[in-house]
C-alpha atoms as one frame of an Amber mdcrd trajectory, in Angstrom:
protein
  28.127   7.594 -21.215  25.903  10.806 -21.027  26.590  13.306 -18.548  23.011
  13.178 -17.422  20.125  10.799 -17.593  18.645  11.254 -21.214  15.685  13.250
 -21.949  12.560  11.352 -23.427  12.009  11.506 -27.220   9.280  13.854 -28.391
   7.335  13.107 -31.443   5.032  15.924 -32.591   1.330  14.888 -32.459   2.065
  11.966 -30.036   0.159  11.631 -26.622   3.331  12.401 -24.840   4.021  15.656
 -27.010   0.592  17.013 -26.032   1.318  16.284 -22.336   4.717  17.926 -22.666
   3.326  21.129 -24.079   0.889  21.322 -21.194   3.493  20.944 -18.718   5.759
  23.326 -20.522   2.920  26.034 -20.585   2.575  25.569 -16.679   6.211  26.326
 -16.353   6.985  23.109 -14.628  10.271  22.330 -16.512  11.861  25.817 -15.551
  14.834  25.490 -13.240  14.456  26.341  -9.475  17.818  27.806  -8.623  16.609
  29.501  -5.359  14.808  26.252  -4.123  18.092  24.179  -4.843  20.318  26.616
  -3.160  18.373  26.363  -0.122  18.005  22.415  -0.469  21.821  22.179  -1.007
  22.813  24.330   1.864  20.487  22.516   4.348  21.333  19.101   3.099  25.172
  19.979   3.380  24.849  21.572   6.591  23.093  18.534   8.161  25.880  16.302
   6.511  28.789  18.329   7.731  27.090  18.681  11.198  26.877  14.801  11.464
  30.668  14.656  10.881  31.324  17.174  13.221  29.354  15.281  15.673  31.563
  12.303  15.124  34.624  14.509  16.100  32.900  16.032  19.111  31.426  12.833
  20.608  34.716  11.044  20.441  35.322   7.532  21.811  31.862   6.854  23.114
  29.095   4.240  22.309  26.819   7.278  21.518  28.579   7.221  18.036  26.038
   4.710  17.280  23.380   7.150  17.288  25.437   9.630  15.337  25.824   6.924
  12.782  22.154   6.458  12.425  21.565  10.196  12.024  24.477  10.469   9.454
  22.869   7.764   7.444  19.867   9.994   6.961  22.000  12.887   5.905  24.092
  10.763   3.637  20.873   9.500   1.766  19.672  13.159   1.426  23.195  14.014
  -0.281  22.712  10.997  -2.468  19.240  12.520  -3.621  21.199  15.648  -4.651
  23.367  13.529  -6.768  20.345  11.836  -8.246  18.746  15.491  -9.329  22.167
  16.541 -10.471  22.479  13.546 -12.749  19.078  14.444 -14.352  20.052  18.105
 -14.763  17.224  19.176 -12.524  19.532  21.847 -10.900  21.275  23.212 -14.013
  20.824  22.843 -17.876  24.664  22.719 -18.606  26.320  19.411 -18.213  29.435
  20.760 -16.363  27.831  22.209 -13.371  25.482  19.136 -13.130  28.687  16.745
 -13.364  30.512  18.726 -10.782  27.770  18.514  -8.106  27.128  14.862  -9.067
  30.773  13.948  -8.637  31.123  15.741  -5.322  27.888  14.435  -3.956  28.210
  10.905  -5.137  31.994  10.069  -5.296  33.437  12.363  -2.515  30.613  12.528
   0.021  28.784   9.336  -0.386  31.484   7.072  -2.082  29.195   6.053  -4.932
  30.438   6.450  -8.519  28.476   9.063 -10.290  29.485   7.804 -13.764  28.328
   4.166 -13.092  25.024   5.336 -11.558  24.213   7.560 -14.561  25.038   4.711
 -16.915  22.733   2.443 -15.068  20.032   4.775 -14.414  19.865   5.895 -18.145
  19.159   2.185 -18.819  16.460   1.988 -16.335  14.628   5.206 -17.506  14.764
   4.031 -21.147  13.067   0.817 -20.362  11.622   0.675 -16.851  10.618  -2.796
 -15.360  11.749  -4.523 -18.771  13.479  -7.783 -17.789  15.973  -7.633 -20.671
  16.752  -4.028 -20.647  16.290  -2.479 -17.060  19.419  -3.331 -14.767  17.130
  -2.766 -11.670  15.028  -5.845 -12.361  17.804  -8.044 -13.821  18.296 -11.409
 -11.861  20.580 -11.028  -8.977  20.182 -11.512  -5.104  16.520 -10.948  -5.698
  14.520 -12.344  -8.667  11.514 -10.413 -10.294   9.960 -13.026 -12.618   9.045
 -16.703 -12.443  11.630 -17.185 -15.277  14.379 -15.701 -13.212  13.147 -17.711
 -10.069  13.276 -21.214 -11.700  16.686 -20.509 -13.111  18.149 -20.132  -9.536
  20.357 -22.821  -8.144  21.808 -23.461  -4.643  21.634 -20.798  -2.142  20.230
 -18.395  -4.869  17.037 -20.723  -5.027  16.864 -20.837  -1.194  16.771 -17.091
  -1.061  14.432 -16.731  -4.003  11.831 -18.873  -1.856  11.924 -16.483   0.998
  13.030 -13.071  -0.454   9.909 -11.284   0.559  10.682 -12.075   4.172  14.336
 -11.280   3.736  13.941  -8.116   1.616  14.465  -5.486   4.259  17.265  -7.404
   6.079  19.022  -7.743   2.717  18.815  -3.998   2.342  21.258  -3.637   5.296
  23.922  -4.790   2.754  22.883  -2.705  -0.213  25.341   0.121   1.033  28.287
  -2.457   0.701  26.950  -3.540  -2.580  26.705   0.030  -3.963  30.480   0.708
  -2.795  31.615  -2.311  -4.325  29.865  -1.913  -7.513  31.246   1.560  -7.818
  34.917   0.516  -7.605  34.276  -2.382 -10.083  32.802   0.174 -12.570  35.684
   2.492 -12.098  38.471  -0.237 -12.653  36.556  -3.221 -14.306  37.891  -4.173
 -17.927  36.502  -6.551 -20.553  38.947  -9.300 -21.647  39.830  -7.284 -24.582
  41.048  -4.377 -22.159  38.219  -2.043 -22.597  36.504  -0.746 -19.600  33.095
  -2.383 -18.947  31.260   0.837 -17.718  31.581   4.014 -19.921  32.604   7.063
 -17.899  33.625  10.533 -18.838  35.735  11.263 -15.832  37.247   7.976 -14.834
  40.580   9.313 -13.245  38.563  11.875 -11.441  36.045   9.421 -10.149  38.841
   7.108  -9.002  40.549   9.946  -7.144  37.463  11.138  -5.379  36.364   7.553
  -4.274  39.923   7.129  -2.876  39.690  10.461  -1.122  36.189   9.462   0.285
  37.479   6.240   1.831  40.619   7.563   3.277  38.681  10.608   4.762  35.860
   8.394   6.094  38.267   5.877   7.847  40.548   8.465   8.878  38.041  10.530
  10.735  36.411   7.530  12.320  39.856   6.066  13.613  40.988   9.257  14.920
  37.785   9.982  16.645  37.246   6.476  18.392  38.626   2.987  18.924  38.922
   0.381  16.135  36.146  -1.606  17.636  33.652   1.403  17.907  34.823   2.505
  14.331  33.886  -0.924  12.969  30.382  -0.830  14.556  30.116   2.840  13.499
  30.571   1.655   9.803  28.222  -1.185  10.234  25.562   0.977  11.532  26.010
   3.819   9.095  26.544   1.784   5.970  23.785  -0.695   7.046  21.130   2.007
   7.675  22.356   4.136   4.602  21.437   1.086   2.302  18.225   0.377   4.046
  17.007   3.906   3.641  18.362   3.890  -0.121  16.544   0.697  -0.801  13.312
   1.804   0.942  13.458   4.933  -1.297  13.516   3.174  -4.398  11.510   0.070
  -3.763   8.009   1.644  -3.866   8.406   3.021  -7.228   8.380   0.053  -9.667
   8.218  -3.085  -7.886   5.027  -5.061  -8.259   3.965  -2.937 -11.318   3.687
  -4.534 -14.734   6.793  -5.790 -16.502   6.436  -5.034 -20.198   8.022  -7.229
 -22.973   9.564  -6.017 -26.141   6.533  -7.623 -28.041   4.092  -5.212 -26.292
   5.577  -2.078 -28.018   4.326   0.538 -25.632   4.706   4.164 -26.563   6.839
   6.390 -24.344   3.840   7.647 -22.315   2.396   4.295 -21.569   5.814   2.601
 -21.050   6.509   5.195 -18.156   3.191   5.534 -16.534   2.120   1.812 -16.504
   5.249   0.754 -14.921   5.518   3.339 -12.294   3.732   4.026  -8.881   3.354
   7.221  -7.190   3.469   7.209  -3.178   1.041   9.775  -1.490   1.911  11.068
   2.034   2.365  14.955   1.954   5.424  16.990   2.475   7.154  14.568   4.927
   6.932  11.659   2.271   8.279  14.271  -0.227  11.220  14.974   1.934  11.935
  11.452   3.133  11.906   9.996  -0.371  13.615  12.788  -2.168  10.752  13.445
  -4.460  10.854   9.966  -5.791   7.364   9.444  -4.583   6.308  11.235  -7.732
   7.813   8.565  -9.817   5.237   8.789 -12.846   6.019  12.505 -13.111   9.648
  11.902 -12.717   9.812   9.338 -15.384   7.748  11.352 -17.872   9.946  14.408
 -17.273  13.185  13.285 -15.692  14.816  16.775 -15.873  11.939  18.496 -14.006
  13.001  19.974 -10.847  12.286  17.990  -7.779  10.129  21.042  -6.302   7.681
  21.194  -9.407   6.916  17.427  -9.436   3.885  17.766  -6.920   2.438  20.555
  -8.933   2.820  18.290 -12.193   0.651  15.579 -10.535  -2.927  17.030 -11.244
  -2.077  17.732 -14.894  -0.575  14.226 -15.538  -3.472  12.486 -13.661  -6.028
  14.317 -15.541  -4.371  13.646 -18.804  -3.943   9.954 -18.192  -7.828  10.002
 -17.193  -8.573  11.591 -20.643  -6.419   9.011 -22.555  -7.903   5.946 -20.541
  -4.301   5.121 -19.086  -4.210   3.839 -15.453  -2.465   5.945 -13.046  -1.147
   4.307  -9.941  -1.092   6.113  -6.647  -0.974   4.624  -3.000   0.261   5.140
   0.321   3.708   4.288   1.554   2.865   1.315   3.694   0.738  -0.044   0.795
   3.395   0.463  -1.814   5.842  -1.735   0.347   2.857  -4.492   0.659   2.604
  -4.474  -3.104   6.160  -4.816  -3.619   6.654  -7.498  -1.150   3.479  -9.326
  -2.435   5.132  -9.391  -5.979   8.366 -10.885  -4.552   6.509 -13.446  -2.643
   4.351 -14.470  -5.625   7.546 -14.636  -7.930   9.081 -17.160  -5.338   5.869
 -19.235  -5.288   6.829 -21.997  -7.926   9.939 -22.718  -5.614   7.747 -23.455
  -2.775   5.544 -25.799  -4.216
C-alpha cells in the first residue's frame, strides 16, 4: 500500500499536462503549512473540548447534545486524516502517515491504512463499477445490473434505497469501524492479509487504544444506559455526516466502462461534481465540495482548491469538457434520483 493517495500520471503534451502546468504556475500546488497549523489547532481544540465536555457534564441526559456536537468535531478530524492521506499537508510520507494514523486510528477509530488502500482505487477509476470500491454492489446498488442481481432482503432494500439512503447512513459509522478491524486482522485462506498495510501492528494498537479510551471515558462519566445512548447518537450522526460529505461528489454522475477508455482528465472531470455554497459549505464538507479539482490534483492543499476552480473550469470550456457544478440540495437530489432510477426495474 502506498503511504498516500497516488498522484495522477502526467504525459507531456496531453490535455492534463497543459492544465497541470497552468495550475503549477499559479502556485496552487505549493504547501500551506500556516493554514494547516491553524486548521489542525482549531479542529483538535474543538475535538478535545468535546471530550472535556463529556467529563464535565457527567451523568446527565445533556450528554446527548454533547454527543451531537462531538460527531461534528469527529468528522472534521477525519477530514484532516483525508488531507494527510493525500499528502496535502506535507510532501514527505513520514509526517503524513503520522498525522493520518493519529487522526484516523487513534482519534476516530478508522484504519488509515485500509482507507488509503480503498481511496487509491477510487481515485484511479472513479465511478467505475468494476474498479471503484465506492460503487461496488453492497447495501446500496448503483447500476441496473447490480439491482437485478439482488435477492431477498437486498432486493427489498434496492427497491426503496433512495428513501432509505439517509436513515442507512446512521449505520455508516459502525460499518467503518467494523471494516477497519477486518482490514487489520483479515486474512486470505493462504494466510496472507487481505488489505495491504504498512504499519499493521501500530494500527491495531491505536485502534485498541481508541476503543479502550472511548468506552472508558464514557463509562467513567455516566451510567451504562446513558453511555450506550451516547454511542448511538455520536456514531450515528458521525456516520450520517460522513456519508453526507461524500454523497454529493460522484453519485448520479456518469459511470464509465473499460470500453470507453477515457484519458485521465476526462475520467476525473466527467465523473465528479462540484458543490457551490461559499465558505460554510467549504468548512462543512472539508473541501470535498471541490471534487473536480481534488480529483485532478489530489495533493493540492485544501485551501487552494477554491482558487483552482476558475482555472479548471475555463480549461474544460476550452476543451469542450462538461464541468458539473450545483448547489448542495440539488446535489443530493441528483444522487437520490440516481438511486431511485437504479431500483426502477425491481419496482415494475
